[in-house]
Amino acid sequence: MATLLDHLRRRIAVQGPLTVADYMADCLGHPEHGYYATRDPIGGDGDFTTAPEISQMFGELVGLWCAETWAAIGAPDPMALVELGPGRGTLMADAIRAAEVMPDFADAVRLHLVETSPVLRRRQAAALAETVATWHDDVTSIPPGPAIVIANEFLDALPIRQFQRSADGWHERRVDIDGDGLRFVLTAVAVPLFPSVLAAAADPGAIVEVCPAAIAIVDALARRLVADGGAVLIIDYGHAAGGVGETLQAVRRHAYADVLEAPGDTDLTAHVDFAAVARAAADVGADIHGSVAQGEFLRSLGIETRAATLAAGATEKQAADIETALKRLTDGRAMGELFKVMALTAPGQPPPPGFS
Ligand code: SAH
C-alpha cells in the first residue's frame, strides 16, 4: 500500500525539494494519508491533549466570553458563532451549555465549524448533536454578517516556511529525499526575506519562520470584523514578540519526535507569532487586545471561582482532579504562560472580558 512517504518522495522527484510549508500541508492535510484526515489525535490515547479536553471549565469560560462579547457589540441577531479547527467539539459543547444562562445569545447564534478532517467532523457532530451546525472547509464560505470566531490551537497547525541565514543571505529550508527517508536542505540561491528587520538582526545559522496561511486567515477575519462587526479570540502557544528561532515541532504519543520521521503519523506544529497576527489585523483596521498569558486570561474570567463551585459538589477524587486541571490550565510552569490569548475587534470597541 502506498504511504505518505511514497507520495512525498514522488512529489520531490518531480518538482524538487519541498518547502517546509508544502511538507507540513501534506503531512497534516493530505486527503488520503494526512495526519488529521486519518485519525482523532486528541486525548490520552492519542498524541496530544488540549485545554478543552483537560477541563470543561475552559470551554465554559470561553462560552461566557462569547455571550458577554455579543452583548457588548449590541447583541446582533442573527450572529455567526464560528470555531476554527474544533477538534472533538468539546470546547463548543461546553461553551454552548454555559452560555444558556443568556437565552437571547443562544437564540441569536448560528454555529459554523471550519474543519477539514472527516474523522473530526464526525466527532464534532456527535458532541454537538443537539445544535444545528454548518461545516466549512475554510473561512471563505461563512456567510457575511457579524461573527464571533474562536480559534484554540488552530493557527499552530497551519503550514510554515523556514528561512536560514548563511554568509551570503537567507536560504529557504526545504525537504529532500535522503536514501530511504527525508532530510532538510537549503536552497542554493539566497532569497529576499521579509520582514527585513529580522533579516538585519539575525546571526549566521539563525532560522526564521513565517506562516502565510495564518496571515491570510487573520487578514480575512479582520476585514470581516471591520465591515460587519464581531470579535475573534485566538488562543495558542507562541511568542508575543516574534523573532528568530526554530519552533517547528513533531509530537507523537505525548512525546517529542523527529519532524521528518513517520510523516503523516506525527503531529506537526509551530509556535504562533502573535506579533505577526497583530500586524495583519491592524493593517486592515481591526483593534488588537493582548496578547495576555492564558493563566491571566482564565483567572480574570473567574476560573478559580468556577473550580471552587465545581469542587464543592464533587467527591474528594473529583475535587483533586479539578485542582490538577486548574493548575495545568493556569500555572506558568504548565500552559499558563506559554499559551497566549489575543482578541481582535472592530475599531473603537471596549476591551473584551479578560483584556482590560
Ligand atoms: N481546537 C481543538 C483542536 C485543536 S487540533 C482543541 O482545542 O481541542 C487542530 C484542529 O484544527 C483539528 O480539528 C484539525 O483537524 C483542524 N485543522 C487543522 N488544519 C486545518 C485546516 N487547514 N483547516 C481546517 N481545520 C484544520
mmCIF file of C-alpha atoms and ligand atoms in Angstrom:
data_model
loop_
_atom_site.group_PDB
_atom_site.id
_atom_site.type_symbol
_atom_site.label_atom_id
_atom_site.label_comp_id
_atom_site.label_asym_id
_atom_site.label_seq_id
_atom_site.Cartn_x
_atom_site.Cartn_y
_atom_site.Cartn_z
ATOM 1 C CA MET A 1 0.000 0.000 0.000
ATOM 2 C CA ALA A 2 1.303 3.462 -0.916
ATOM 3 C CA THR A 3 2.213 5.612 2.079
ATOM 4 C CA LEU A 4 2.553 9.345 2.590
ATOM 5 C CA LEU A 5 6.340 8.890 2.456
ATOM 6 C CA ASP A 6 5.991 7.333 -1.044
ATOM 7 C CA HIS A 7 3.795 10.242 -2.115
ATOM 8 C CA LEU A 8 6.243 12.839 -0.746
ATOM 9 C CA ARG A 9 9.222 11.153 -2.415
ATOM 10 C CA ARG A 10 7.394 11.036 -5.762
ATOM 11 C CA ARG A 11 6.491 14.706 -5.398
ATOM 12 C CA ILE A 12 10.094 15.648 -4.634
ATOM 13 C CA ALA A 13 11.360 13.560 -7.578
ATOM 14 C CA VAL A 14 9.078 15.519 -9.922
ATOM 15 C CA GLN A 15 9.257 19.062 -8.570
ATOM 16 C CA GLY A 16 12.407 19.159 -6.425
ATOM 17 C CA PRO A 17 12.751 19.629 -2.655
ATOM 18 C CA LEU A 18 9.508 20.794 -0.974
ATOM 19 C CA THR A 19 9.132 23.914 1.121
ATOM 20 C CA VAL A 20 8.530 23.137 4.796
ATOM 21 C CA ALA A 21 5.012 24.534 4.245
ATOM 22 C CA ASP A 22 4.279 22.085 1.403
ATOM 23 C CA TYR A 23 5.695 19.247 3.515
ATOM 24 C CA MET A 24 3.610 20.245 6.550
ATOM 25 C CA ALA A 25 0.455 20.699 4.468
ATOM 26 C CA ASP A 26 0.792 17.182 3.017
ATOM 27 C CA CYS A 27 1.707 15.605 6.367
ATOM 28 C CA LEU A 28 -1.287 17.124 8.153
ATOM 29 C CA GLY A 29 -3.851 17.566 5.401
ATOM 30 C CA HIS A 30 -3.285 15.023 2.597
ATOM 31 C CA PRO A 31 -6.832 13.779 1.943
ATOM 32 C CA GLU A 32 -5.879 10.078 1.962
ATOM 33 C CA HIS A 33 -2.778 9.758 4.155
ATOM 34 C CA GLY A 34 -2.673 13.031 6.108
ATOM 35 C CA TYR A 35 -2.416 13.076 9.894
ATOM 36 C CA TYR A 36 -5.761 14.786 10.570
ATOM 37 C CA ALA A 37 -7.564 13.011 7.718
ATOM 38 C CA THR A 38 -6.843 9.579 9.157
ATOM 39 C CA ARG A 39 -7.332 9.853 12.927
ATOM 40 C CA ASP A 40 -8.593 11.626 16.003
ATOM 41 C CA PRO A 41 -5.217 12.542 17.544
ATOM 42 C CA ILE A 42 -6.507 14.284 20.677
ATOM 43 C CA GLY A 43 -6.572 12.939 24.241
ATOM 44 C CA GLY A 44 -4.829 10.374 26.446
ATOM 45 C CA ASP A 45 -4.920 7.594 23.815
ATOM 46 C CA GLY A 46 -3.813 9.962 21.043
ATOM 47 C CA ASP A 47 -0.784 12.176 20.552
ATOM 48 C CA PHE A 48 -1.622 15.393 22.406
ATOM 49 C CA THR A 49 -4.180 16.891 24.808
ATOM 50 C CA THR A 50 -5.697 20.358 24.508
ATOM 51 C CA ALA A 51 -7.184 22.748 27.074
ATOM 52 C CA PRO A 52 -10.871 21.897 26.429
ATOM 53 C CA GLU A 53 -10.023 18.198 26.915
ATOM 54 C CA ILE A 54 -8.336 18.952 30.248
ATOM 55 C CA SER A 55 -11.412 20.521 31.823
ATOM 56 C CA GLN A 56 -14.946 21.634 30.994
ATOM 57 C CA MET A 57 -14.066 24.932 32.716
ATOM 58 C CA PHE A 58 -12.110 26.056 29.655
ATOM 59 C CA GLY A 59 -14.991 25.813 27.167
ATOM 60 C CA GLU A 60 -17.468 27.160 29.716
ATOM 61 C CA LEU A 61 -15.443 30.325 30.272
ATOM 62 C CA VAL A 62 -14.959 30.779 26.524
ATOM 63 C CA GLY A 63 -18.747 30.399 26.103
ATOM 64 C CA LEU A 64 -19.412 33.116 28.673
ATOM 65 C CA TRP A 65 -16.771 35.275 26.977
ATOM 66 C CA CYS A 66 -18.678 34.889 23.690
ATOM 67 C CA ALA A 67 -22.022 35.754 25.272
ATOM 68 C CA GLU A 68 -20.623 38.850 27.022
ATOM 69 C CA THR A 69 -18.815 39.985 23.902
ATOM 70 C CA TRP A 70 -22.014 39.510 21.879
ATOM 71 C CA ALA A 71 -23.893 41.750 24.346
ATOM 72 C CA ALA A 72 -21.080 44.342 24.214
ATOM 73 C CA ILE A 73 -21.276 44.623 20.412
ATOM 74 C CA GLY A 74 -25.021 45.311 20.508
ATOM 75 C CA ALA A 75 -26.476 41.769 20.657
ATOM 76 C CA PRO A 76 -26.730 41.221 16.867
ATOM 77 C CA ASP A 77 -29.381 38.654 15.919
ATOM 78 C CA PRO A 78 -28.599 36.530 13.993
ATOM 79 C CA MET A 79 -24.864 36.227 14.625
ATOM 80 C CA ALA A 80 -22.425 33.612 13.360
ATOM 81 C CA LEU A 81 -20.514 31.772 16.084
ATOM 82 C CA VAL A 82 -17.521 30.272 14.297
ATOM 83 C CA GLU A 83 -14.936 27.823 15.545
ATOM 84 C CA LEU A 84 -11.784 27.107 13.567
ATOM 85 C CA GLY A 85 -10.448 23.561 13.994
ATOM 86 C CA PRO A 86 -12.926 22.423 16.677
ATOM 87 C CA GLY A 87 -11.170 19.072 17.365
ATOM 88 C CA ARG A 88 -13.613 16.816 19.213
ATOM 89 C CA GLY A 89 -16.191 19.594 19.573
ATOM 90 C CA THR A 90 -15.672 19.635 23.337
ATOM 91 C CA LEU A 91 -14.921 23.356 23.655
ATOM 92 C CA MET A 92 -18.028 24.329 21.675
ATOM 93 C CA ALA A 93 -20.318 21.879 23.521
ATOM 94 C CA ASP A 94 -19.135 23.257 26.895
ATOM 95 C CA ALA A 95 -19.375 26.839 25.606
ATOM 96 C CA ILE A 96 -22.944 26.474 24.348
ATOM 97 C CA ARG A 97 -24.073 24.775 27.562
ATOM 98 C CA ALA A 98 -22.548 27.532 29.715
ATOM 99 C CA ALA A 99 -23.991 30.306 27.536
ATOM 100 C CA GLU A 100 -27.524 29.001 28.093
ATOM 101 C CA VAL A 101 -27.596 31.419 31.046
ATOM 102 C CA MET A 102 -28.113 34.056 28.313
ATOM 103 C CA PRO A 103 -31.013 32.568 26.293
ATOM 104 C CA ASP A 104 -31.095 35.507 23.850
ATOM 105 C CA PHE A 105 -27.485 34.736 22.923
ATOM 106 C CA ALA A 106 -28.320 31.069 22.362
ATOM 107 C CA ASP A 107 -31.246 32.098 20.130
ATOM 108 C CA ALA A 108 -29.164 34.532 18.079
ATOM 109 C CA VAL A 109 -26.259 32.186 17.410
ATOM 110 C CA ARG A 110 -25.783 30.321 14.114
ATOM 111 C CA LEU A 111 -22.979 27.814 14.536
ATOM 112 C CA HIS A 112 -20.313 27.429 11.824
ATOM 113 C CA LEU A 113 -17.415 24.990 12.168
ATOM 114 C CA VAL A 114 -14.313 25.178 9.958
ATOM 115 C CA GLU A 115 -12.828 21.688 9.808
ATOM 116 C CA THR A 116 -11.058 19.724 7.089
ATOM 117 C CA SER A 117 -10.824 16.324 8.816
ATOM 118 C CA PRO A 118 -13.767 13.980 8.118
ATOM 119 C CA VAL A 119 -12.897 11.965 11.235
ATOM 120 C CA LEU A 120 -13.066 15.036 13.477
ATOM 121 C CA ARG A 121 -16.190 16.367 11.733
ATOM 122 C CA ARG A 122 -17.933 13.171 12.864
ATOM 123 C CA ARG A 123 -16.709 13.671 16.442
ATOM 124 C CA GLN A 124 -17.928 17.271 16.371
ATOM 125 C CA ALA A 125 -21.342 16.251 15.037
ATOM 126 C CA ALA A 126 -21.679 13.741 17.892
ATOM 127 C CA ALA A 127 -20.575 16.236 20.575
ATOM 128 C CA LEU A 128 -22.928 18.893 19.198
ATOM 129 C CA ALA A 129 -25.834 16.581 18.330
ATOM 130 C CA GLU A 130 -28.382 18.946 19.843
ATOM 131 C CA THR A 131 -27.167 22.029 17.991
ATOM 132 C CA VAL A 132 -27.677 22.916 14.328
ATOM 133 C CA ALA A 133 -24.251 23.482 12.770
ATOM 134 C CA THR A 134 -22.799 24.071 9.315
ATOM 135 C CA TRP A 135 -19.356 22.785 8.400
ATOM 136 C CA HIS A 136 -16.880 24.595 6.143
ATOM 137 C CA ASP A 137 -13.537 23.692 4.548
ATOM 138 C CA ASP A 138 -12.234 27.215 5.119
ATOM 139 C CA VAL A 139 -13.379 30.622 6.357
ATOM 140 C CA THR A 140 -14.312 31.989 2.929
ATOM 141 C CA SER A 141 -17.695 30.208 2.775
ATOM 142 C CA ILE A 142 -19.032 31.520 6.109
ATOM 143 C CA PRO A 143 -21.934 33.843 5.238
ATOM 144 C CA PRO A 144 -21.301 37.578 5.770
ATOM 145 C CA GLY A 145 -22.586 39.399 8.863
ATOM 146 C CA PRO A 146 -21.460 39.843 12.460
ATOM 147 C CA ALA A 147 -19.419 36.932 13.813
ATOM 148 C CA ILE A 148 -17.580 35.776 16.897
ATOM 149 C CA VAL A 149 -14.730 33.479 15.923
ATOM 150 C CA ILE A 150 -12.873 31.115 18.280
ATOM 151 C CA ALA A 151 -9.539 29.502 17.389
ATOM 152 C CA ASN A 152 -7.962 27.327 20.083
ATOM 153 C CA GLU A 153 -4.775 25.544 18.975
ATOM 154 C CA PHE A 154 -5.715 26.097 15.337
ATOM 155 C CA LEU A 155 -3.138 28.526 13.938
ATOM 156 C CA ASP A 156 -0.266 26.353 15.244
ATOM 157 C CA ALA A 157 -1.341 23.598 12.817
ATOM 158 C CA LEU A 158 -1.028 25.790 9.729
ATOM 159 C CA PRO A 159 1.984 25.303 7.431
ATOM 160 C CA ILE A 160 5.048 27.474 7.998
ATOM 161 C CA ARG A 161 8.010 28.314 5.797
ATOM 162 C CA GLN A 162 11.508 28.417 7.271
ATOM 163 C CA PHE A 163 14.474 30.513 6.196
ATOM 164 C CA GLN A 164 18.044 30.114 7.407
ATOM 165 C CA ARG A 165 20.782 32.710 7.411
ATOM 166 C CA SER A 166 24.071 31.942 5.705
ATOM 167 C CA ALA A 167 27.075 34.160 4.977
ATOM 168 C CA ASP A 168 25.538 35.284 1.652
ATOM 169 C CA GLY A 169 21.967 35.914 2.852
ATOM 170 C CA TRP A 170 18.816 33.920 3.567
ATOM 171 C CA HIS A 171 18.078 30.498 2.073
ATOM 172 C CA GLU A 172 14.802 28.624 2.276
ATOM 173 C CA ARG A 173 14.813 25.339 4.124
ATOM 174 C CA ARG A 174 13.354 22.507 2.060
ATOM 175 C CA VAL A 175 12.697 18.796 2.424
ATOM 176 C CA ASP A 176 14.613 16.465 0.084
ATOM 177 C CA ILE A 177 14.935 12.705 -0.464
ATOM 178 C CA ASP A 178 17.669 11.061 1.626
ATOM 179 C CA GLY A 179 18.248 7.339 0.984
ATOM 180 C CA ASP A 180 15.004 5.690 2.087
ATOM 181 C CA GLY A 181 13.909 8.747 4.060
ATOM 182 C CA LEU A 182 13.943 12.536 4.003
ATOM 183 C CA ARG A 183 16.325 15.308 5.028
ATOM 184 C CA PHE A 184 16.432 19.092 5.217
ATOM 185 C CA VAL A 185 18.402 21.043 2.603
ATOM 186 C CA LEU A 186 18.827 24.745 1.877
ATOM 187 C CA THR A 187 18.084 26.390 -1.470
ATOM 188 C CA ALA A 188 21.323 27.130 -3.328
ATOM 189 C CA VAL A 189 20.291 30.658 -4.211
ATOM 190 C CA ALA A 190 19.650 33.246 -1.494
ATOM 191 C CA VAL A 191 16.083 34.623 -1.341
ATOM 192 C CA PRO A 192 14.820 38.074 -0.339
ATOM 193 C CA LEU A 193 13.197 37.887 3.082
ATOM 194 C CA PHE A 194 10.523 39.869 4.830
ATOM 195 C CA PRO A 195 10.325 41.357 7.384
ATOM 196 C CA SER A 196 13.696 42.849 6.627
ATOM 197 C CA VAL A 197 14.265 43.989 10.226
ATOM 198 C CA LEU A 198 14.624 40.354 11.211
ATOM 199 C CA ALA A 199 16.983 39.748 8.369
ATOM 200 C CA ALA A 200 19.259 42.535 9.512
ATOM 201 C CA ALA A 201 19.366 41.321 13.106
ATOM 202 C CA ALA A 202 19.911 37.602 12.681
ATOM 203 C CA ASP A 203 23.264 35.836 13.079
ATOM 204 C CA PRO A 204 24.566 33.220 10.626
ATOM 205 C CA GLY A 205 22.735 29.916 11.152
ATOM 206 C CA ALA A 206 19.645 31.658 12.532
ATOM 207 C CA ILE A 207 16.242 30.382 11.411
ATOM 208 C CA VAL A 208 13.114 32.499 10.959
ATOM 209 C CA GLU A 209 9.628 31.176 10.325
ATOM 210 C CA VAL A 210 6.668 32.732 8.561
ATOM 211 C CA CYS A 211 3.131 31.366 8.367
ATOM 212 C CA PRO A 212 1.447 32.753 5.234
ATOM 213 C CA ALA A 213 -1.700 30.659 5.840
ATOM 214 C CA ALA A 214 -2.218 32.141 9.314
ATOM 215 C CA ILE A 215 -1.708 35.661 7.996
ATOM 216 C CA ALA A 216 -4.204 35.050 5.164
ATOM 217 C CA ILE A 217 -6.871 33.794 7.605
ATOM 218 C CA VAL A 218 -6.307 36.628 10.087
ATOM 219 C CA ASP A 219 -6.463 39.126 7.219
ATOM 220 C CA ALA A 220 -9.802 37.686 6.013
ATOM 221 C CA LEU A 221 -11.301 37.576 9.523
ATOM 222 C CA ALA A 222 -10.125 41.075 10.424
ATOM 223 C CA ARG A 223 -11.599 42.505 7.210
ATOM 224 C CA ARG A 224 -14.916 40.845 8.097
ATOM 225 C CA LEU A 225 -14.829 42.314 11.584
ATOM 226 C CA VAL A 226 -14.205 45.809 10.357
ATOM 227 C CA ALA A 227 -17.028 45.511 7.785
ATOM 228 C CA ASP A 228 -19.677 43.570 9.733
ATOM 229 C CA GLY A 229 -18.689 43.678 13.436
ATOM 230 C CA GLY A 230 -17.823 40.897 15.839
ATOM 231 C CA ALA A 231 -14.710 39.571 17.531
ATOM 232 C CA VAL A 232 -12.002 36.954 17.082
ATOM 233 C CA LEU A 233 -10.474 35.066 20.039
ATOM 234 C CA ILE A 234 -7.166 33.336 19.365
ATOM 235 C CA ILE A 235 -5.679 31.013 21.985
ATOM 236 C CA ASP A 236 -2.454 29.220 21.194
ATOM 237 C CA TYR A 237 1.128 28.625 22.201
ATOM 238 C CA GLY A 238 3.540 31.048 20.772
ATOM 239 C CA HIS A 239 5.631 34.139 21.216
ATOM 240 C CA ALA A 240 4.281 37.611 21.874
ATOM 241 C CA ALA A 241 7.078 39.477 20.126
ATOM 242 C CA GLY A 242 8.005 37.368 17.098
ATOM 243 C CA GLY A 243 11.663 36.947 16.316
ATOM 244 C CA VAL A 244 14.304 34.490 15.374
ATOM 245 C CA GLY A 245 14.356 30.792 16.210
ATOM 246 C CA GLU A 246 13.020 27.440 15.104
ATOM 247 C CA THR A 247 9.757 26.316 16.725
ATOM 248 C CA LEU A 248 8.569 23.633 14.273
ATOM 249 C CA GLN A 249 7.939 20.546 16.373
ATOM 250 C CA ALA A 250 6.742 16.985 15.999
ATOM 251 C CA VAL A 251 4.749 15.202 18.698
ATOM 252 C CA ARG A 252 3.714 11.569 18.859
ATOM 253 C CA ARG A 253 2.126 9.758 21.801
ATOM 254 C CA HIS A 254 2.640 12.781 24.070
ATOM 255 C CA ALA A 255 6.417 12.945 23.379
ATOM 256 C CA TYR A 256 8.593 14.989 21.023
ATOM 257 C CA ALA A 257 9.530 13.199 17.800
ATOM 258 C CA ASP A 258 11.578 13.822 14.658
ATOM 259 C CA VAL A 259 9.886 16.197 12.185
ATOM 260 C CA LEU A 260 10.922 14.100 9.157
ATOM 261 C CA GLU A 261 10.288 10.647 10.610
ATOM 262 C CA ALA A 262 6.926 8.934 10.154
ATOM 263 C CA PRO A 263 5.331 11.686 8.016
ATOM 264 C CA GLY A 264 1.543 11.558 8.294
ATOM 265 C CA ASP A 265 1.718 9.685 11.607
ATOM 266 C CA THR A 266 3.142 12.556 13.651
ATOM 267 C CA ASP A 267 1.609 15.869 14.668
ATOM 268 C CA LEU A 268 3.498 18.878 13.324
ATOM 269 C CA THR A 269 3.016 22.365 14.753
ATOM 270 C CA ALA A 270 4.862 25.646 15.089
ATOM 271 C CA HIS A 271 4.540 28.413 17.653
ATOM 272 C CA VAL A 272 2.170 31.191 16.667
ATOM 273 C CA ASP A 273 3.835 34.551 16.015
ATOM 274 C CA PHE A 274 1.339 36.823 17.799
ATOM 275 C CA ALA A 275 3.191 39.932 16.640
ATOM 276 C CA ALA A 276 2.627 38.894 13.008
ATOM 277 C CA VAL A 277 -1.049 38.142 13.754
ATOM 278 C CA ALA A 278 -1.452 41.594 15.332
ATOM 279 C CA ARG A 279 0.258 43.292 12.361
ATOM 280 C CA ALA A 280 -2.004 41.523 9.856
ATOM 281 C CA ALA A 281 -5.155 42.527 11.768
ATOM 282 C CA ALA A 282 -4.010 46.112 12.385
ATOM 283 C CA ASP A 283 -3.101 46.502 8.701
ATOM 284 C CA VAL A 284 -6.787 46.228 7.752
ATOM 285 C CA GLY A 285 -8.052 48.414 10.592
ATOM 286 C CA ALA A 286 -9.034 45.969 13.367
ATOM 287 C CA ASP A 287 -8.280 46.672 17.045
ATOM 288 C CA ILE A 288 -5.919 44.291 18.867
ATOM 289 C CA HIS A 289 -6.380 43.276 22.525
ATOM 290 C CA GLY A 290 -3.496 41.420 24.194
ATOM 291 C CA SER A 291 -1.845 39.105 23.911
ATOM 292 C CA VAL A 292 -2.190 38.140 27.561
ATOM 293 C CA ALA A 293 -0.990 34.912 29.154
ATOM 294 C CA GLN A 294 -3.627 32.149 29.248
ATOM 295 C CA GLY A 295 -3.363 31.845 33.046
ATOM 296 C CA GLU A 296 -4.025 35.548 33.498
ATOM 297 C CA PHE A 297 -6.913 35.450 30.996
ATOM 298 C CA LEU A 298 -8.655 32.491 32.643
ATOM 299 C CA ARG A 299 -8.188 33.900 36.148
ATOM 300 C CA SER A 300 -9.668 37.186 35.059
ATOM 301 C CA LEU A 301 -12.684 35.313 33.632
ATOM 302 C CA GLY A 302 -13.182 33.673 37.042
ATOM 303 C CA ILE A 303 -11.744 30.170 36.631
ATOM 304 C CA GLU A 304 -10.826 29.965 40.327
ATOM 305 C CA THR A 305 -14.425 30.631 41.389
ATOM 306 C CA ARG A 306 -15.710 28.139 38.806
ATOM 307 C CA ALA A 307 -13.263 25.487 40.088
ATOM 308 C CA ALA A 308 -14.376 26.094 43.684
ATOM 309 C CA THR A 309 -18.054 25.774 42.687
ATOM 310 C CA LEU A 310 -17.419 22.517 40.841
ATOM 311 C CA ALA A 311 -15.303 21.159 43.700
ATOM 312 C CA ALA A 312 -17.977 21.967 46.284
ATOM 313 C CA GLY A 313 -20.350 19.409 44.764
ATOM 314 C CA ALA A 314 -17.681 16.820 43.984
ATOM 315 C CA THR A 315 -16.117 13.745 45.590
ATOM 316 C CA GLU A 316 -12.620 14.062 47.053
ATOM 317 C CA LYS A 317 -11.098 12.422 43.972
ATOM 318 C CA GLN A 318 -13.048 14.696 41.602
ATOM 319 C CA ALA A 319 -12.035 17.758 43.627
ATOM 320 C CA ALA A 320 -8.384 16.745 43.319
ATOM 321 C CA ASP A 321 -8.832 16.350 39.533
ATOM 322 C CA ILE A 322 -10.394 19.822 39.301
ATOM 323 C CA GLU A 323 -7.441 21.278 41.206
ATOM 324 C CA THR A 324 -4.988 19.498 38.880
ATOM 325 C CA ALA A 325 -6.826 20.761 35.794
ATOM 326 C CA LEU A 326 -6.872 24.314 37.170
ATOM 327 C CA LYS A 327 -3.096 24.158 37.646
ATOM 328 C CA ARG A 328 -2.475 22.710 34.173
ATOM 329 C CA LEU A 329 -4.502 25.457 32.513
ATOM 330 C CA THR A 330 -3.222 28.421 34.532
ATOM 331 C CA ASP A 331 0.173 27.653 36.106
ATOM 332 C CA GLY A 332 3.174 29.331 34.482
ATOM 333 C CA ARG A 333 5.047 26.005 34.544
ATOM 334 C CA ALA A 334 2.227 24.294 32.613
ATOM 335 C CA MET A 335 0.052 26.053 29.995
ATOM 336 C CA GLY A 336 -0.444 29.340 31.871
ATOM 337 C CA GLU A 337 2.364 31.370 30.273
ATOM 338 C CA LEU A 338 3.372 29.608 27.066
ATOM 339 C CA PHE A 339 -0.229 29.817 25.862
ATOM 340 C CA LYS A 340 -1.346 33.309 24.937
ATOM 341 C CA VAL A 341 -4.716 34.858 24.215
ATOM 342 C CA MET A 342 -5.385 37.652 21.751
ATOM 343 C CA ALA A 343 -8.690 39.234 20.737
ATOM 344 C CA LEU A 344 -9.425 41.215 17.579
ATOM 345 C CA THR A 345 -12.426 43.540 17.421
ATOM 346 C CA ALA A 346 -13.870 46.197 15.186
ATOM 347 C CA PRO A 347 -12.276 49.594 15.869
ATOM 348 C CA GLY A 348 -13.486 51.503 18.914
ATOM 349 C CA GLN A 349 -14.881 48.523 20.848
ATOM 350 C CA PRO A 350 -14.097 48.389 24.572
ATOM 351 C CA PRO A 351 -11.635 45.643 25.525
ATOM 352 C CA PRO A 352 -13.474 42.280 25.698
ATOM 353 C CA PRO A 353 -13.576 40.356 29.016
ATOM 354 C CA GLY A 354 -10.112 39.276 30.125
ATOM 355 C CA PHE A 355 -8.260 42.109 28.365
ATOM 356 C CA SER A 356 -8.972 45.195 30.459
HETATM 357 N N1 SAH B 1 -9.410 23.269 18.859
HETATM 358 C C1 SAH B 1 -9.367 21.862 19.205
HETATM 359 C C2 SAH B 1 -8.458 21.026 18.273
HETATM 360 C C3 SAH B 1 -7.062 21.500 18.045
HETATM 361 S S1 SAH B 1 -6.199 20.431 16.930
HETATM 362 C C4 SAH B 1 -8.964 21.701 20.629
HETATM 363 O O1 SAH B 1 -8.539 22.671 21.243
HETATM 364 O O2 SAH B 1 -9.067 20.590 21.151
HETATM 365 C C5 SAH B 1 -6.335 21.307 15.380
HETATM 366 C C6 SAH B 1 -7.693 21.257 14.746
HETATM 367 O O3 SAH B 1 -7.646 22.001 13.526
HETATM 368 C C7 SAH B 1 -8.222 19.892 14.355
HETATM 369 O O4 SAH B 1 -9.620 19.883 14.497
HETATM 370 C C8 SAH B 1 -7.797 19.797 12.879
HETATM 371 O O5 SAH B 1 -8.485 18.820 12.158
HETATM 372 C C9 SAH B 1 -8.089 21.200 12.426
HETATM 373 N N2 SAH B 1 -7.342 21.655 11.259
HETATM 374 C C10 SAH B 1 -6.009 21.577 11.048
HETATM 375 N N3 SAH B 1 -5.668 22.196 9.897
HETATM 376 C C11 SAH B 1 -6.818 22.705 9.384
HETATM 377 C C12 SAH B 1 -7.121 23.481 8.221
HETATM 378 N N4 SAH B 1 -6.169 23.848 7.368
HETATM 379 N N5 SAH B 1 -8.388 23.847 8.015
HETATM 380 C C13 SAH B 1 -9.376 23.488 8.891
HETATM 381 N N6 SAH B 1 -9.147 22.756 10.014
HETATM 382 C C14 SAH B 1 -7.877 22.364 10.251
#
